[in-house]
Coordinates of N, CA and C in Angstrom, one line a residue:
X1 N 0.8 -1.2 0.0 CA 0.0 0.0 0.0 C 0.9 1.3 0.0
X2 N 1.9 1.2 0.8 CA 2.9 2.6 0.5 C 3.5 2.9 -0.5
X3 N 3.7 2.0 -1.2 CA 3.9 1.9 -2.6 C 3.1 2.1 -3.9
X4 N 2.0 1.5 -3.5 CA 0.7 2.4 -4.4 C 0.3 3.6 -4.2
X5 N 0.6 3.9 -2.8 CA 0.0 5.1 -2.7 C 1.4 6.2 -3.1
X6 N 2.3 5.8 -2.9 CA 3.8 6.9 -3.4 C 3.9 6.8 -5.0
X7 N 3.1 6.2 -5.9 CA 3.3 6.3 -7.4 C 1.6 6.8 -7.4
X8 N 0.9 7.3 -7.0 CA -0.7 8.3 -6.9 C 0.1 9.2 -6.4
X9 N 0.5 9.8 -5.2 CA 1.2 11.0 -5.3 C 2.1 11.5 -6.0
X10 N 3.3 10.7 -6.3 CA 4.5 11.4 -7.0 C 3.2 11.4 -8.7
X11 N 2.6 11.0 -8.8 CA 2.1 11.1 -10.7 C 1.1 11.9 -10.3
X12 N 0.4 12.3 -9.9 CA -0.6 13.0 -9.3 C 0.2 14.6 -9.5
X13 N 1.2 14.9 -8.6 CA 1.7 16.1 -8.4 C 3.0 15.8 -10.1
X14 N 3.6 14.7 -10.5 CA 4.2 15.5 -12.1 C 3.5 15.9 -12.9
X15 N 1.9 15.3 -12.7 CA 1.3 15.6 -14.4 C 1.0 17.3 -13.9
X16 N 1.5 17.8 -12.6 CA 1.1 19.2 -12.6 C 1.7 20.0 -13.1
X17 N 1.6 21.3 -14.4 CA 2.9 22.1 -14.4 C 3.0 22.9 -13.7
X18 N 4.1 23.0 -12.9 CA 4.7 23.9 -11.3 C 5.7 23.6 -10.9
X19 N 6.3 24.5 -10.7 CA 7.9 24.2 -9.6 C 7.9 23.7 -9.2
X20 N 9.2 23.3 -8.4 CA 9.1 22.4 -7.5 C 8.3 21.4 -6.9
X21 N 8.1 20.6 -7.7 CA 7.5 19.6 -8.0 C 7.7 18.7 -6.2
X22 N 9.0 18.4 -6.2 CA 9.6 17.6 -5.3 C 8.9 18.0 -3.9
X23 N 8.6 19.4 -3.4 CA 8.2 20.0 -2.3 C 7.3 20.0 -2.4
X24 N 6.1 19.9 -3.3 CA 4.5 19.5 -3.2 C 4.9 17.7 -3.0
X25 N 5.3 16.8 -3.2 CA 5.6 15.6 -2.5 C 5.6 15.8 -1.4
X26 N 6.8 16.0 -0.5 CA 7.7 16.5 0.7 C 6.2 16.8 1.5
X27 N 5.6 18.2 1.1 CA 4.3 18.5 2.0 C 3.0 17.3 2.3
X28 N 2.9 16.5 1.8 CA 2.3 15.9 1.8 C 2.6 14.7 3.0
X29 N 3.9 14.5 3.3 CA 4.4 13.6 4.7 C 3.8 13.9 5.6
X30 N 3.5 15.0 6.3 CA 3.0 14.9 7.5 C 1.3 14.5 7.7
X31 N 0.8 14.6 6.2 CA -0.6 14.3 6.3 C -0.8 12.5 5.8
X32 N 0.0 11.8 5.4 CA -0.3 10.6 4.4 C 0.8 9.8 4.6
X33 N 0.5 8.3 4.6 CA 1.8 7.5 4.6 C 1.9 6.7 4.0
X34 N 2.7 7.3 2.9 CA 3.4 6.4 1.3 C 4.9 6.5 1.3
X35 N 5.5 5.7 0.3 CA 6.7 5.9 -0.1 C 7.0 6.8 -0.8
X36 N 8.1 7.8 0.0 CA 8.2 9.1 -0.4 C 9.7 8.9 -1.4
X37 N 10.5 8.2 -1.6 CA 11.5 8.1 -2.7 C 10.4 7.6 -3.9
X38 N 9.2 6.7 -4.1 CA 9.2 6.1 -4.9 C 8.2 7.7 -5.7
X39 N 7.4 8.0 -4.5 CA 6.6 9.4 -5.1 C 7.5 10.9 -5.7
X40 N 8.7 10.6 -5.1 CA 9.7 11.9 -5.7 C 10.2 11.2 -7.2
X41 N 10.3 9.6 -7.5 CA 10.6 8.7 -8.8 C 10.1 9.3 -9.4
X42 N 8.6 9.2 -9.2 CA 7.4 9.7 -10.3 C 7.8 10.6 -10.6
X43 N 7.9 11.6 -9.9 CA 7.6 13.1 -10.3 C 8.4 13.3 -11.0
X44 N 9.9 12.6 -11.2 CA 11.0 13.3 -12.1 C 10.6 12.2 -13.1
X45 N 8.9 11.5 -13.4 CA 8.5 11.5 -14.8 C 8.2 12.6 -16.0
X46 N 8.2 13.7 -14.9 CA 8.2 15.1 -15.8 C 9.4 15.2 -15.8
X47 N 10.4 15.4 -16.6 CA 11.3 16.2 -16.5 C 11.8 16.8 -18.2
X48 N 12.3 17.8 -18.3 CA 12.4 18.5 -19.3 C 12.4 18.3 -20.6
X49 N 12.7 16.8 -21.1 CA 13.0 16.1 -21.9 C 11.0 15.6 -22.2
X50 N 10.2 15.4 -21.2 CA 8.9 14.5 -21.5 C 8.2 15.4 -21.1
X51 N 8.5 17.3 -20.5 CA 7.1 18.2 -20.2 C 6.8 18.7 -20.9
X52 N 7.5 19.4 -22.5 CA 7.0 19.8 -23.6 C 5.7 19.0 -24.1
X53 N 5.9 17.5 -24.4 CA 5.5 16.6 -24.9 C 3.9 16.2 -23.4
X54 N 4.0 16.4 -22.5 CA 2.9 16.4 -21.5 C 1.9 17.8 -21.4
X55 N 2.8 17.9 -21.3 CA 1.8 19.7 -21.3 C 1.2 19.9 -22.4
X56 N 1.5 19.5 -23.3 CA 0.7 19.6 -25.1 C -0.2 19.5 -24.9
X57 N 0.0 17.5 -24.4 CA -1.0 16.9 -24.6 C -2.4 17.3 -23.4
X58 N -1.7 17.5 -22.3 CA -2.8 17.8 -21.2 C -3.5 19.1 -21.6
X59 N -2.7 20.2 -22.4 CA -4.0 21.4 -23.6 C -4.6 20.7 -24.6
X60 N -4.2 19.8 -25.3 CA -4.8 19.3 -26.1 C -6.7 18.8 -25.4
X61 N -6.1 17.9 -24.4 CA -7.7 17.5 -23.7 C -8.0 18.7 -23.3
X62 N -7.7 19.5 -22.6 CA -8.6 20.2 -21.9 C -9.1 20.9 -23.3
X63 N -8.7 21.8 -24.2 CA -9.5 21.6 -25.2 C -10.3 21.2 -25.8
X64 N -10.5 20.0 -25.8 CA -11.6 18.9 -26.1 C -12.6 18.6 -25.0
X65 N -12.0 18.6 -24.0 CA -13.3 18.9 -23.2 C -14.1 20.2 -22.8
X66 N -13.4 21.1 -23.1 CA -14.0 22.6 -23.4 C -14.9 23.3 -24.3
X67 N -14.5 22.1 -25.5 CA -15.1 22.0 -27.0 C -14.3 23.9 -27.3
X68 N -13.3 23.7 -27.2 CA -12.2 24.8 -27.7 C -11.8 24.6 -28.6
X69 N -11.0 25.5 -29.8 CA -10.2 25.0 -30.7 C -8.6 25.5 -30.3
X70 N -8.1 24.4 -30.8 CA -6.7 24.4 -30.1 C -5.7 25.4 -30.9
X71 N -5.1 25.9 -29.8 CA -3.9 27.2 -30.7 C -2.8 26.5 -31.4
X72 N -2.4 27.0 -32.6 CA -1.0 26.6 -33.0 C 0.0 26.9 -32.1
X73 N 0.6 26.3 -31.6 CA 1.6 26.3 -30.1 C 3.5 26.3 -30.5
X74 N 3.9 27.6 -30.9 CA 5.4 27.7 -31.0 C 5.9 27.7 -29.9
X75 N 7.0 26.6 -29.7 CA 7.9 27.0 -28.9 C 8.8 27.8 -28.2
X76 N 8.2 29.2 -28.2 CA 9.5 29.8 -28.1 C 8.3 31.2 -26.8
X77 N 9.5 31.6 -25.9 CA 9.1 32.9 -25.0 C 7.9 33.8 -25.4
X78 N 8.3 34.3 -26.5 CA 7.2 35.2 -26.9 C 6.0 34.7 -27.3
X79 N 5.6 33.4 -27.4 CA 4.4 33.2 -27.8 C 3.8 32.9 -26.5
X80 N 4.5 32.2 -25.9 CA 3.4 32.1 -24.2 C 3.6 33.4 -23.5
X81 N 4.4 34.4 -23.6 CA 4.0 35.7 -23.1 C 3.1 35.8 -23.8
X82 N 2.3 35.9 -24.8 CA 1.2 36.6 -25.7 C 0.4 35.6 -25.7
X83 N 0.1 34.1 -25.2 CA -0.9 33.3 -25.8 C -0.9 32.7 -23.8
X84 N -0.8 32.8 -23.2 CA -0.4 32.2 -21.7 C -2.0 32.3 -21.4
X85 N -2.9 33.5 -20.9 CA -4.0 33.5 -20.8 C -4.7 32.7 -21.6
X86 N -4.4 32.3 -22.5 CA -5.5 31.6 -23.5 C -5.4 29.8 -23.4
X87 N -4.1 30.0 -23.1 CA -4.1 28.1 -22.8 C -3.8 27.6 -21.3
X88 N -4.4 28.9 -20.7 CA -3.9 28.3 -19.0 C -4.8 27.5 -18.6
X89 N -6.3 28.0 -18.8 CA -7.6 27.2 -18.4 C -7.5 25.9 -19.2
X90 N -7.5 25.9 -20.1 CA -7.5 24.3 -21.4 C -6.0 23.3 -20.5
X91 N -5.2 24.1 -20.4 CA -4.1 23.4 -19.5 C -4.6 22.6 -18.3
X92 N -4.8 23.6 -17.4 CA -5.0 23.0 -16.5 C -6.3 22.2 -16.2
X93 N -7.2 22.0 -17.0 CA -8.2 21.1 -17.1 C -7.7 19.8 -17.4
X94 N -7.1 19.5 -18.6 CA -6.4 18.6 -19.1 C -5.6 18.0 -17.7
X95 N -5.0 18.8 -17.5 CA -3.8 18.3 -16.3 C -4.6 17.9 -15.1
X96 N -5.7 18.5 -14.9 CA -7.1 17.9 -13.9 C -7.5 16.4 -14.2
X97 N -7.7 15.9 -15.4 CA -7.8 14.8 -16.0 C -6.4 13.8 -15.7
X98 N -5.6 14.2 -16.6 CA -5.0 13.3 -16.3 C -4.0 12.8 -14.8
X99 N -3.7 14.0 -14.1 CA -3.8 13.7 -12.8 C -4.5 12.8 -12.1
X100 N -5.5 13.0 -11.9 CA -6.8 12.3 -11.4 C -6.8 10.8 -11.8
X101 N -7.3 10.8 -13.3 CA -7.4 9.5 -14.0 C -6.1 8.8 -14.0
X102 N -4.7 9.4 -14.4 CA -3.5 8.3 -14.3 C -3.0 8.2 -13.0
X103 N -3.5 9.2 -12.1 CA -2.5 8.8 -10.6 C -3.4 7.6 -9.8
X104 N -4.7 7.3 -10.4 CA -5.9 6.8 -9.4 C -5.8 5.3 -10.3
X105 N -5.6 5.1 -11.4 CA -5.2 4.0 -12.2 C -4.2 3.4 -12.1
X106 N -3.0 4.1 -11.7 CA -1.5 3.7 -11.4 C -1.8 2.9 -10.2
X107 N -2.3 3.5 -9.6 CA -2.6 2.8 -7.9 C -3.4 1.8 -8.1
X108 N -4.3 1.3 -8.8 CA -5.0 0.5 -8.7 C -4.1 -0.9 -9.5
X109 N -3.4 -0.2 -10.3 CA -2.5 -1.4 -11.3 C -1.7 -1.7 -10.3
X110 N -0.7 -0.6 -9.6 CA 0.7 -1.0 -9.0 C 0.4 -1.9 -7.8
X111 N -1.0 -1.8 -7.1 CA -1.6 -3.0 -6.0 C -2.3 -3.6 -6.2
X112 N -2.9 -3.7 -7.7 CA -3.0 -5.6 -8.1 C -1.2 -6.3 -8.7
X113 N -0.8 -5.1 -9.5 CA 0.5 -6.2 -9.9 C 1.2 -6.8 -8.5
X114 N 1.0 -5.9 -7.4 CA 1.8 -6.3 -5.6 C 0.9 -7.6 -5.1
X115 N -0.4 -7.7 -5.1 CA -1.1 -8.6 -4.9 C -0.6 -9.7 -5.8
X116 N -0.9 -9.8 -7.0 CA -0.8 -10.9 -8.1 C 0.5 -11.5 -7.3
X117 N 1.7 -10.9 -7.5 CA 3.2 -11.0 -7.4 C 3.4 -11.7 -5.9
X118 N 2.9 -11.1 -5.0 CA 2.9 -12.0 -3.3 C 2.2 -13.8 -3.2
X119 N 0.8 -13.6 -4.6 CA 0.2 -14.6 -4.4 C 1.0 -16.0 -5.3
X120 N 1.3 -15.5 -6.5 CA 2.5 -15.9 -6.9 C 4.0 -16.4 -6.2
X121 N 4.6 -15.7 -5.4 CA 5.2 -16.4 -4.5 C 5.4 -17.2 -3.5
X122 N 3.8 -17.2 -2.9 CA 3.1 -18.2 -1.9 C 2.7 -19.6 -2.9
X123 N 2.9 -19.5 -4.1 CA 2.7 -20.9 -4.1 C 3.6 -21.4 -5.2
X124 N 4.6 -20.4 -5.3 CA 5.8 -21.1 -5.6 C 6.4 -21.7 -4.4
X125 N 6.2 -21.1 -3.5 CA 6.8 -21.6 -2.0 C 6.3 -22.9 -1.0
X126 N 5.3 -22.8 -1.9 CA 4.1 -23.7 -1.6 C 4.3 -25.4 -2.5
X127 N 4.5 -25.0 -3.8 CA 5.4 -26.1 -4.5 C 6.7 -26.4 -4.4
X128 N 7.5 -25.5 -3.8 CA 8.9 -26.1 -3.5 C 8.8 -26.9 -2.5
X129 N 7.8 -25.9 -1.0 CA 8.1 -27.2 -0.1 C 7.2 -28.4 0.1
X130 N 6.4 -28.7 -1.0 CA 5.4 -30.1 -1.5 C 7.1 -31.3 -2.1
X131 N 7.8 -30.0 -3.1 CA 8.9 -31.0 -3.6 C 9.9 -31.5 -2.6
X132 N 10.5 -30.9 -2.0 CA 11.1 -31.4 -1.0 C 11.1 -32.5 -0.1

């Protein structure tokens, strides 16, 4: 369970875009008890290289759920200084989604694959000591 619950937090808080990612983990210790290495793993699933490519996609949906039409999106300073208000709400809708949906799905997968994997062991252990 600390383990399911530390990949729901650490994915929960990367699919967000915001600083310091690691310190919205961190805050969360005193209220919740997960694994806090495996939920800071997650989080550096955003990292520079995969947030261009996340953030798109999380405007992309919230777009679609908005029934918005999506902006042509340059990479570069001056277009999110001049386009930022227009894709903050569609952003962070998107990122509402997938937060929610992939951090609550991760958890549900990562403690059946923990279940499966324990029960699987018990009767490998179970057939070794039948062979013996």
């Amino acid at each position: 369970k600390s383990i399911s619950k530390g990949v729901l937090i650490g994915l929960f808080i990367g699919f967000i875009p915001m600083p310091m990612q690691m310190l919205a983990v961190v805050a969360f210790i005193p209220f919740l008890k997960f694994n806090v290495p495996i939920a800071i793993s997650m989080v550096w699933l955003s990292n520079p290289i995969t947030m261009p490519f996340m953030y798109y996609m999380e405007y992309l949906t919230g777009t679609f759920f908005l029934g918005m039409d999506s902006l042509h999106v340059e990479l570069t300073i001056e277009w999110f200084k001049h386009h930022l208000d227009d894709i903050f709400i569609p952003l962070y809708v998107g990122t509402a989604f997938y937060s929610i949906v992939g951090s609550i799905l991760s958890y549900y997968a990562i403690d059946w694959l923990w279940i499966h994997s324990v029960k699987k062991e018990k009767r490998h252990q179970k057939k070794k000591r039948g062979q013996v």
